[in-house]
Each structure stands twice: as C-alpha cells, then as structure tokens.
Short mmCIF file of C-alpha atoms in Angstrom, two decimals:
data_model
loop_
_atom_site.label_atom_id
_atom_site.label_comp_id
_atom_site.label_asym_id
_atom_site.label_seq_id
_atom_site.Cartn_x
_atom_site.Cartn_y
_atom_site.Cartn_z
CA MET W 1 -33.12 49.21 -6.00
CA LYS W 2 -32.84 45.66 -7.38
CA ALA W 3 -32.29 44.28 -10.89
CA THR W 4 -31.51 40.98 -12.60
CA VAL W 5 -29.67 40.69 -15.92
CA ARG W 6 -28.73 37.66 -17.97
CA CYS W 7 -25.76 37.28 -20.34
CA PRO W 8 -24.90 34.36 -22.64
CA GLY W 9 -21.66 32.49 -22.35
CA SER W 10 -19.58 31.26 -25.26
CA CYS W 11 -18.07 28.15 -26.73
CA GLY W 12 -14.65 29.66 -27.24
CA GLU W 13 -14.43 31.97 -30.24
CA LEU W 14 -15.16 31.63 -33.94
CA VAL W 15 -11.90 33.44 -34.75
CA GLN W 16 -9.15 34.93 -32.60
CA GLY W 17 -5.77 36.48 -33.34
CA THR W 18 -4.37 39.76 -34.57
CA ALA W 19 -4.79 41.96 -37.63
CA ASP W 20 -1.85 44.26 -38.30
CA GLY W 21 -0.78 43.62 -34.72
CA LEU W 22 -4.17 44.54 -33.20
CA ASN W 23 -5.89 41.90 -31.06
CA PHE W 24 -9.38 40.74 -31.90
CA LEU W 25 -11.80 37.89 -31.46
CA VAL W 26 -15.09 37.00 -33.09
CA THR W 27 -17.67 35.97 -30.52
CA CYS W 28 -19.37 32.58 -30.34
CA PRO W 29 -22.32 33.20 -27.97
CA ILE W 30 -24.38 30.18 -26.94
CA ASP W 31 -27.61 29.49 -25.06
CA LEU W 32 -25.99 28.87 -21.68
CA TYR W 33 -26.16 31.87 -19.39
CA SER W 34 -24.96 33.73 -16.34
CA GLN W 35 -27.65 35.59 -14.41
CA VAL W 36 -26.69 38.31 -11.94
CA THR W 37 -28.98 40.01 -9.44
CA VAL W 38 -27.81 43.22 -7.74
CA ASP W 39 -29.74 44.54 -4.74
CA LEU W 40 -28.72 47.99 -3.51
CA SER W 41 -31.05 47.88 -0.50
CA PRO W 42 -30.67 44.40 0.97
CA SER W 43 -32.63 43.84 4.18
CA GLY W 44 -30.46 41.33 5.95
CA ARG W 45 -30.85 38.83 3.10
CA THR W 46 -27.85 36.54 2.68
CA THR W 47 -26.68 35.09 -0.62
CA PRO W 48 -23.70 32.91 -1.56
CA PRO W 49 -20.68 35.18 -2.01
CA ALA W 50 -20.12 36.38 -5.57
CA GLY W 51 -16.69 36.01 -7.11
CA PRO W 52 -14.12 38.80 -6.83
CA LYS W 53 -14.44 39.87 -10.47
CA THR W 54 -18.21 40.21 -10.18
CA ARG W 55 -17.88 42.20 -6.96
CA GLU W 56 -15.30 44.41 -8.64
CA ALA W 57 -17.65 44.99 -11.58
CA VAL W 58 -20.37 46.21 -9.21
CA ARG W 59 -17.92 48.42 -7.33
CA ARG W 60 -16.52 49.97 -10.51
CA THR W 61 -19.98 50.54 -12.00
CA LEU W 62 -21.17 52.35 -8.88
CA ALA W 63 -18.01 54.48 -8.90
CA TYR W 64 -18.43 55.21 -12.63
CA LEU W 65 -22.02 56.35 -12.05
CA GLY W 66 -21.04 58.37 -8.98
CA ILE W 67 -23.34 56.40 -6.70
CA VAL W 68 -22.63 55.62 -3.04
CA VAL W 69 -24.62 52.91 -1.25
CA ALA W 70 -24.36 51.48 2.24
CA ASP W 71 -24.67 47.84 1.28
CA VAL W 72 -24.93 45.62 -1.80
CA ALA W 73 -26.14 42.05 -2.21
CA ILE W 74 -25.01 40.19 -5.33
CA GLU W 75 -26.42 36.86 -6.47
CA VAL W 76 -24.94 34.92 -9.40
CA LYS W 77 -26.58 31.93 -11.06
CA SER W 78 -24.34 30.58 -13.81
CA GLU W 79 -24.47 27.63 -16.18
CA LEU W 80 -20.87 28.31 -17.25
CA PRO W 81 -17.80 26.58 -15.80
CA ALA W 82 -14.78 28.77 -15.03
CA GLY W 83 -11.39 28.48 -16.71
CA LYS W 84 -12.64 26.64 -19.79
CA GLY W 85 -12.92 29.43 -22.35
CA MET W 86 -16.71 29.78 -22.05
CA ALA W 87 -16.65 33.48 -21.08
CA SER W 88 -17.89 32.81 -17.56
CA SER W 89 -16.12 35.85 -16.09
CA SER W 90 -17.05 38.12 -19.00
CA ALA W 91 -20.71 37.11 -18.69
CA ASP W 92 -20.72 37.67 -14.92
CA ILE W 93 -19.00 41.05 -15.24
CA ALA W 94 -21.19 42.38 -18.05
CA ALA W 95 -24.43 41.26 -16.40
CA ALA W 96 -23.28 42.75 -13.08
CA CYS W 97 -22.51 46.12 -14.70
CA LEU W 98 -25.96 46.51 -16.24
CA ALA W 99 -27.78 45.07 -13.21
CA THR W 100 -25.98 47.56 -10.95
CA ALA W 101 -26.92 50.51 -13.15
CA LEU W 102 -30.56 49.42 -13.41
CA ALA W 103 -30.80 48.83 -9.66
CA ALA W 104 -29.66 52.41 -9.19
CA GLY W 105 -32.31 53.70 -11.59
CA ARG W 106 -29.77 54.36 -14.33
CA THR W 107 -28.67 52.67 -17.52
CA ILE W 108 -25.31 52.01 -19.12
CA GLU W 109 -24.32 51.51 -22.74
CA PRO W 110 -22.41 48.47 -24.11
CA ALA W 111 -19.31 50.60 -24.83
CA GLU W 112 -19.30 51.73 -21.20
CA ILE W 113 -19.68 48.15 -19.99
CA CYS W 114 -16.76 47.22 -22.23
CA ARG W 115 -14.52 49.86 -20.65
CA ILE W 116 -15.41 48.77 -17.12
CA ALA W 117 -14.89 45.10 -17.98
CA LEU W 118 -11.51 45.74 -19.58
CA ASP W 119 -10.32 47.47 -16.41
CA ILE W 120 -10.83 44.11 -14.70
CA GLU W 121 -9.57 41.67 -17.37
CA PRO W 122 -9.56 41.05 -21.14
CA THR W 123 -13.19 40.54 -22.10
CA ASP W 124 -15.25 38.51 -24.52
CA GLY W 125 -17.88 40.47 -26.45
CA ILE W 126 -20.81 38.16 -25.68
CA PHE W 127 -22.69 41.11 -24.11
CA LEU W 128 -22.87 42.76 -27.55
CA SER W 129 -25.72 41.91 -29.91
CA GLY W 130 -25.30 39.41 -32.73
CA ILE W 131 -21.88 38.07 -33.66
CA THR W 132 -19.24 40.69 -32.91
CA GLN W 133 -15.60 41.35 -33.69
CA ILE W 134 -14.01 42.98 -30.65
CA ASP W 135 -10.53 43.90 -29.49
CA HIS W 136 -10.72 41.91 -26.27
CA VAL W 137 -7.64 43.58 -24.76
CA THR W 138 -8.25 47.31 -25.39
CA GLY W 139 -11.86 47.48 -26.61
CA LYS W 140 -10.85 49.75 -29.50
CA LEU W 141 -12.57 47.60 -32.10
CA LEU W 142 -16.28 46.91 -31.78
CA ARG W 143 -17.94 45.73 -34.98
CA SER W 144 -21.13 43.75 -35.47
CA LEU W 145 -20.96 41.05 -38.13
CA GLY W 146 -24.69 40.26 -37.98
CA THR W 147 -27.05 37.53 -36.84
CA PRO W 148 -25.67 33.97 -36.86
CA PRO W 149 -27.12 31.23 -39.04
CA PRO W 150 -28.74 28.27 -37.22
CA ILE W 151 -25.81 26.25 -35.85
CA THR W 152 -25.87 23.53 -33.19
CA ILE W 153 -22.66 22.99 -31.22
CA ALA W 154 -21.44 19.99 -29.25
CA VAL W 155 -19.22 21.54 -26.57
CA LEU W 156 -16.23 19.34 -25.73
CA ASP W 157 -13.81 19.84 -22.86
CA ALA W 158 -10.21 18.84 -23.51
CA GLY W 159 -9.39 19.11 -19.78
CA GLY W 160 -7.56 21.52 -17.49
CA GLU W 161 -8.04 25.23 -16.93
CA VAL W 162 -6.55 28.41 -18.41
CA ASP W 163 -6.29 31.76 -16.60
CA THR W 164 -7.32 34.52 -19.02
CA ILE W 165 -5.13 37.19 -17.44
CA ASP W 166 -2.02 34.98 -17.36
CA PHE W 167 -2.61 33.84 -20.94
CA ASN W 168 -2.83 37.37 -22.30
CA GLN W 169 0.36 38.36 -20.46
CA ARG W 170 2.51 35.69 -22.16
CA SER W 171 5.73 37.21 -23.47
CA ASP W 172 5.61 35.19 -26.70
CA LEU W 173 1.96 35.84 -27.51
CA GLY W 174 2.55 38.81 -29.80
CA SER W 175 5.10 37.08 -32.01
CA LEU W 176 3.06 33.88 -32.23
CA ASN W 177 -0.05 35.84 -33.21
CA ARG W 178 1.87 37.71 -35.93
CA ARG W 179 2.96 34.41 -37.49
CA LYS W 180 -0.60 33.21 -37.90
CA GLU W 181 -2.09 36.48 -39.20
CA PRO W 182 -2.57 35.25 -42.82
CA GLU W 183 -4.60 32.22 -41.64
CA VAL W 184 -6.56 34.34 -39.16
CA GLN W 185 -7.42 36.92 -41.82
CA ARG W 186 -8.71 34.19 -44.12
CA ALA W 187 -10.70 32.70 -41.22
CA LEU W 188 -12.24 36.11 -40.49
CA GLN W 189 -13.24 36.54 -44.15
CA LEU W 190 -14.95 33.14 -44.20
CA VAL W 191 -16.87 33.77 -40.97
CA GLU W 192 -17.88 37.28 -42.09
CA GLN W 193 -19.21 35.89 -45.37
CA GLY W 194 -20.93 33.00 -43.60
CA VAL W 195 -22.74 35.28 -41.15
CA ARG W 196 -23.68 37.74 -43.87
CA ASN W 197 -25.07 35.00 -46.16
CA GLY W 198 -26.53 32.77 -43.45
CA ASP W 199 -24.14 30.00 -44.53
CA ALA W 200 -23.21 27.64 -41.67
CA ALA W 201 -20.60 25.85 -43.81
CA LEU W 202 -18.58 29.04 -44.31
CA VAL W 203 -18.76 29.87 -40.60
CA GLY W 204 -17.55 26.36 -39.80
CA ALA W 205 -14.72 26.54 -42.32
CA GLY W 206 -13.45 29.81 -40.89
CA ALA W 207 -13.73 28.57 -37.31
CA THR W 208 -11.78 25.41 -38.16
CA LEU W 209 -9.02 27.39 -39.84
CA SER W 210 -8.67 29.66 -36.80
CA ALA W 211 -8.63 26.71 -34.39
CA LEU W 212 -5.84 25.01 -36.34
CA ALA W 213 -3.84 28.24 -36.59
CA ASN W 214 -3.95 28.55 -32.80
CA GLN W 215 -2.30 25.17 -32.15
CA PRO W 216 1.25 26.62 -31.75
CA ILE W 217 -0.12 28.99 -29.08
CA LEU W 218 -2.36 26.64 -27.08
CA CYS W 219 -2.22 23.11 -28.43
CA LYS W 220 -5.20 20.80 -28.10
CA PRO W 221 -3.70 17.38 -28.94
CA ALA W 222 -6.99 15.85 -30.06
CA LEU W 223 -8.03 18.72 -32.37
CA GLU W 224 -6.93 17.27 -35.71
CA ARG W 225 -8.53 13.89 -34.99
CA ILE W 226 -11.74 15.56 -33.81
CA ILE W 227 -11.88 17.51 -37.09
CA GLU W 228 -11.49 14.28 -39.07
CA ILE W 229 -14.21 12.47 -37.13
CA SER W 230 -16.55 15.45 -37.25
CA ARG W 231 -16.32 15.76 -41.02
CA SER W 232 -17.27 12.10 -41.43
CA TYR W 233 -20.51 12.76 -39.54
CA GLY W 234 -21.48 15.89 -41.48
CA ALA W 235 -20.22 18.65 -39.16
CA VAL W 236 -19.47 21.98 -40.83
CA GLY W 237 -16.43 22.64 -38.65
CA VAL W 238 -14.74 22.72 -35.27
CA ASN W 239 -14.00 25.85 -33.26
CA ALA W 240 -11.79 26.38 -30.22
CA ALA W 241 -11.42 28.40 -27.10
CA HIS W 242 -8.19 30.09 -28.15
CA SER W 243 -7.30 30.83 -24.52
CA GLY W 244 -9.27 27.99 -22.92
CA THR W 245 -9.85 24.26 -22.98
CA VAL W 246 -13.14 23.78 -24.85
CA LEU W 247 -13.75 22.81 -28.45
CA GLY W 248 -17.02 23.04 -30.34
CA VAL W 249 -18.20 20.68 -33.06
CA LEU W 250 -20.42 22.79 -35.33
CA PHE W 251 -23.40 21.38 -37.23
CA ASP W 252 -25.84 23.15 -39.51
CA SER W 253 -28.95 22.85 -37.33
CA ALA W 254 -30.99 21.66 -40.31
CA ARG W 255 -28.53 18.81 -40.88
CA ALA W 256 -27.55 17.79 -37.36
CA GLY W 257 -28.79 14.21 -37.45
CA GLY W 258 -25.30 12.81 -37.02
CA LEU W 259 -24.37 14.93 -34.00
CA SER W 260 -25.03 12.36 -31.28
CA ASP W 261 -23.15 9.60 -33.10
CA CYS W 262 -20.32 12.06 -33.81
CA VAL W 263 -19.95 12.90 -30.11
CA ASP W 264 -19.96 9.20 -29.21
CA ALA W 265 -17.21 8.51 -31.76
CA ILE W 266 -15.08 11.41 -30.53
CA CYS W 267 -15.37 10.37 -26.87
CA ARG W 268 -14.56 6.77 -27.82
CA GLU W 269 -11.47 7.63 -29.88
CA CYS W 270 -10.29 10.57 -27.74
CA PRO W 271 -10.81 9.39 -24.13
CA GLU W 272 -9.27 12.55 -22.70
CA VAL W 273 -12.15 14.58 -24.18
CA ARG W 274 -15.46 14.98 -22.35
CA HIS W 275 -18.79 16.04 -23.87
CA PHE W 276 -19.96 18.95 -21.74
CA HIS W 277 -23.18 20.11 -23.40
CA THR W 278 -24.97 20.51 -26.72
CA VAL W 279 -26.01 24.13 -27.36
CA ARG W 280 -27.15 26.56 -30.04
CA LEU W 281 -25.19 29.46 -31.47
CA VAL W 282 -27.19 32.58 -30.59
CA GLY W 283 -26.85 36.32 -30.94
CA GLY W 284 -25.08 37.92 -28.01
CA GLY W 285 -26.50 40.63 -25.80
CA LEU W 286 -27.79 41.34 -22.30
CA SER W 287 -31.36 40.54 -21.26
CA ILE W 288 -33.16 42.29 -18.40
CA ILE W 289 -34.94 39.60 -16.37
CA GLY W 290 -36.43 41.73 -13.62
CA GLY W 291 -36.12 44.82 -11.48
CA SER W 292 -37.76 46.82 -8.75
#
C-alpha cells in the first residue's frame, strides 16, 4: 500500500520546436531527481503538503485504475527548482503516477503516464528511457533516440521564472515556431546523429542551434556571449530551456577539464547568470526505490 519512485529532472531540452506544425522536444535528462512516495494506507502520519499538480496526478491515476481509497499520504523530495525549465513538475507527476499504481498493487505503462500527465499540463519526456523525442503538448509522438554519450553539463540560471501552461498558451507561439522550423530540423538531425554515434560534439552542435533559434520566442540576453566563452574553454555546445530560464554548458565528459574555469568566466562576464549545479546527462526513465 506504499511505494516510492524516482524520476530525473532536466536541463531544459536538447531541441524544441515544431516539425510540419507538430510540437516536439528532445529530452535532456540529468542526474538530479524528484522522489515521490505514495501511501494509500497512512496511519496518522503527517508529511509536508505535496503540490497541487502532484496531488492531481495521484487523483487521476487512482481514477484511471478504478481504485477508491479513504486517504492518501504523498511525500515529495525534489532536487529540482520550479519554474526554471528543469522539468520539476513533469518529474513529480510521472513519479507520482507510477508510485500510486504500485502502491495499489498495479502497474502503469509510460504511454499511460504520458496521457495522465498531459491532462494536467504539457509534459517533458524525462520519464521515458534514454533520450526521447516527444510531442509535449499532445503526446502523439514518442520516439527513443537512444542512450546519450557521456556529457557533463554546467547548469546556469539566467533568472526569473516561466509558467509552462502560460507559455504554451501564447497566441504567437505557433507562428514563431513555424519560422524556426528549418533550424530546428537541422538541430534534430545533429542530435539524432550524435546520440546514435556517441558523438558529444554533434549533440552539442544541435543543442546550440536549437537554443539560438529559440531566441525570438524566449530571449536569454547572455546566450550568445555564453556560447562564445564556452567554445574558448572547449565546451561542445550550449543548450536552453526553451520555455524556462536555465542554460546548460555541455562538455564531453572525457574533455571537461576546462569546465570550472569556463563557469567562472561566464559568471564574471555575465553577472546576471548564476551557476546552479554541475550534472551529467543521463538516460531518462523511472526508478522504483521501494514499496510495501
């Protein structure tokens, strides 16, 4: 009657935009996590209140499975800040869906989790294994690109917060995405090839192209300068949260000796930017931590 599930967050996306008018993103899962415990038979135990989206995920999962319970306790332990483009809500929701099913003695498939999550808000695909291309608005496209090459990422925060639901409801978003489709398609090709061949440089090149193409939609004033500095220290590229505030400086993990000096130079020359964390690019997917 109790289960704990962990889901990685993200450092933005490797690519995001539209293809022939259809929304998609390519996930950028990292080794920072949200862990959700769902207890369907709490015995007076109190926990800090979970957020409304996590509570809604539990409610919708129980309804989907046709399960009625008298009480639910939800505990969330997250390393992911909200409103930054690090998939904090998506990670909470996905982990809550699977934890709820397991606590009820059932299981639930990733496609089912995707449908439940999309009924709450547009979702990142970090709960899917590997690096994944997903239609984050409708869930119609789910495609695995493979296992990522070893990449180390310095996560930078450009400041502020972005509401995912408000962002995806912008009236000009469709037309702006159509304008950048050629650059986004090239970015997708580079990332696909990089993942397939284990080539960090190609992944970085595609991510950089997508980040630059997104500037007319959500401008990050320091992006171009960060790209220049990063190249001088051996980074393979810079990626962005296309609907958030974070940027990632990507290094081939085997050649990441200049990362610390690179971060220092960026923070010195771009004082509005803060170094949040240094992480690894990992394959996405949910991990079962415990149950009873």
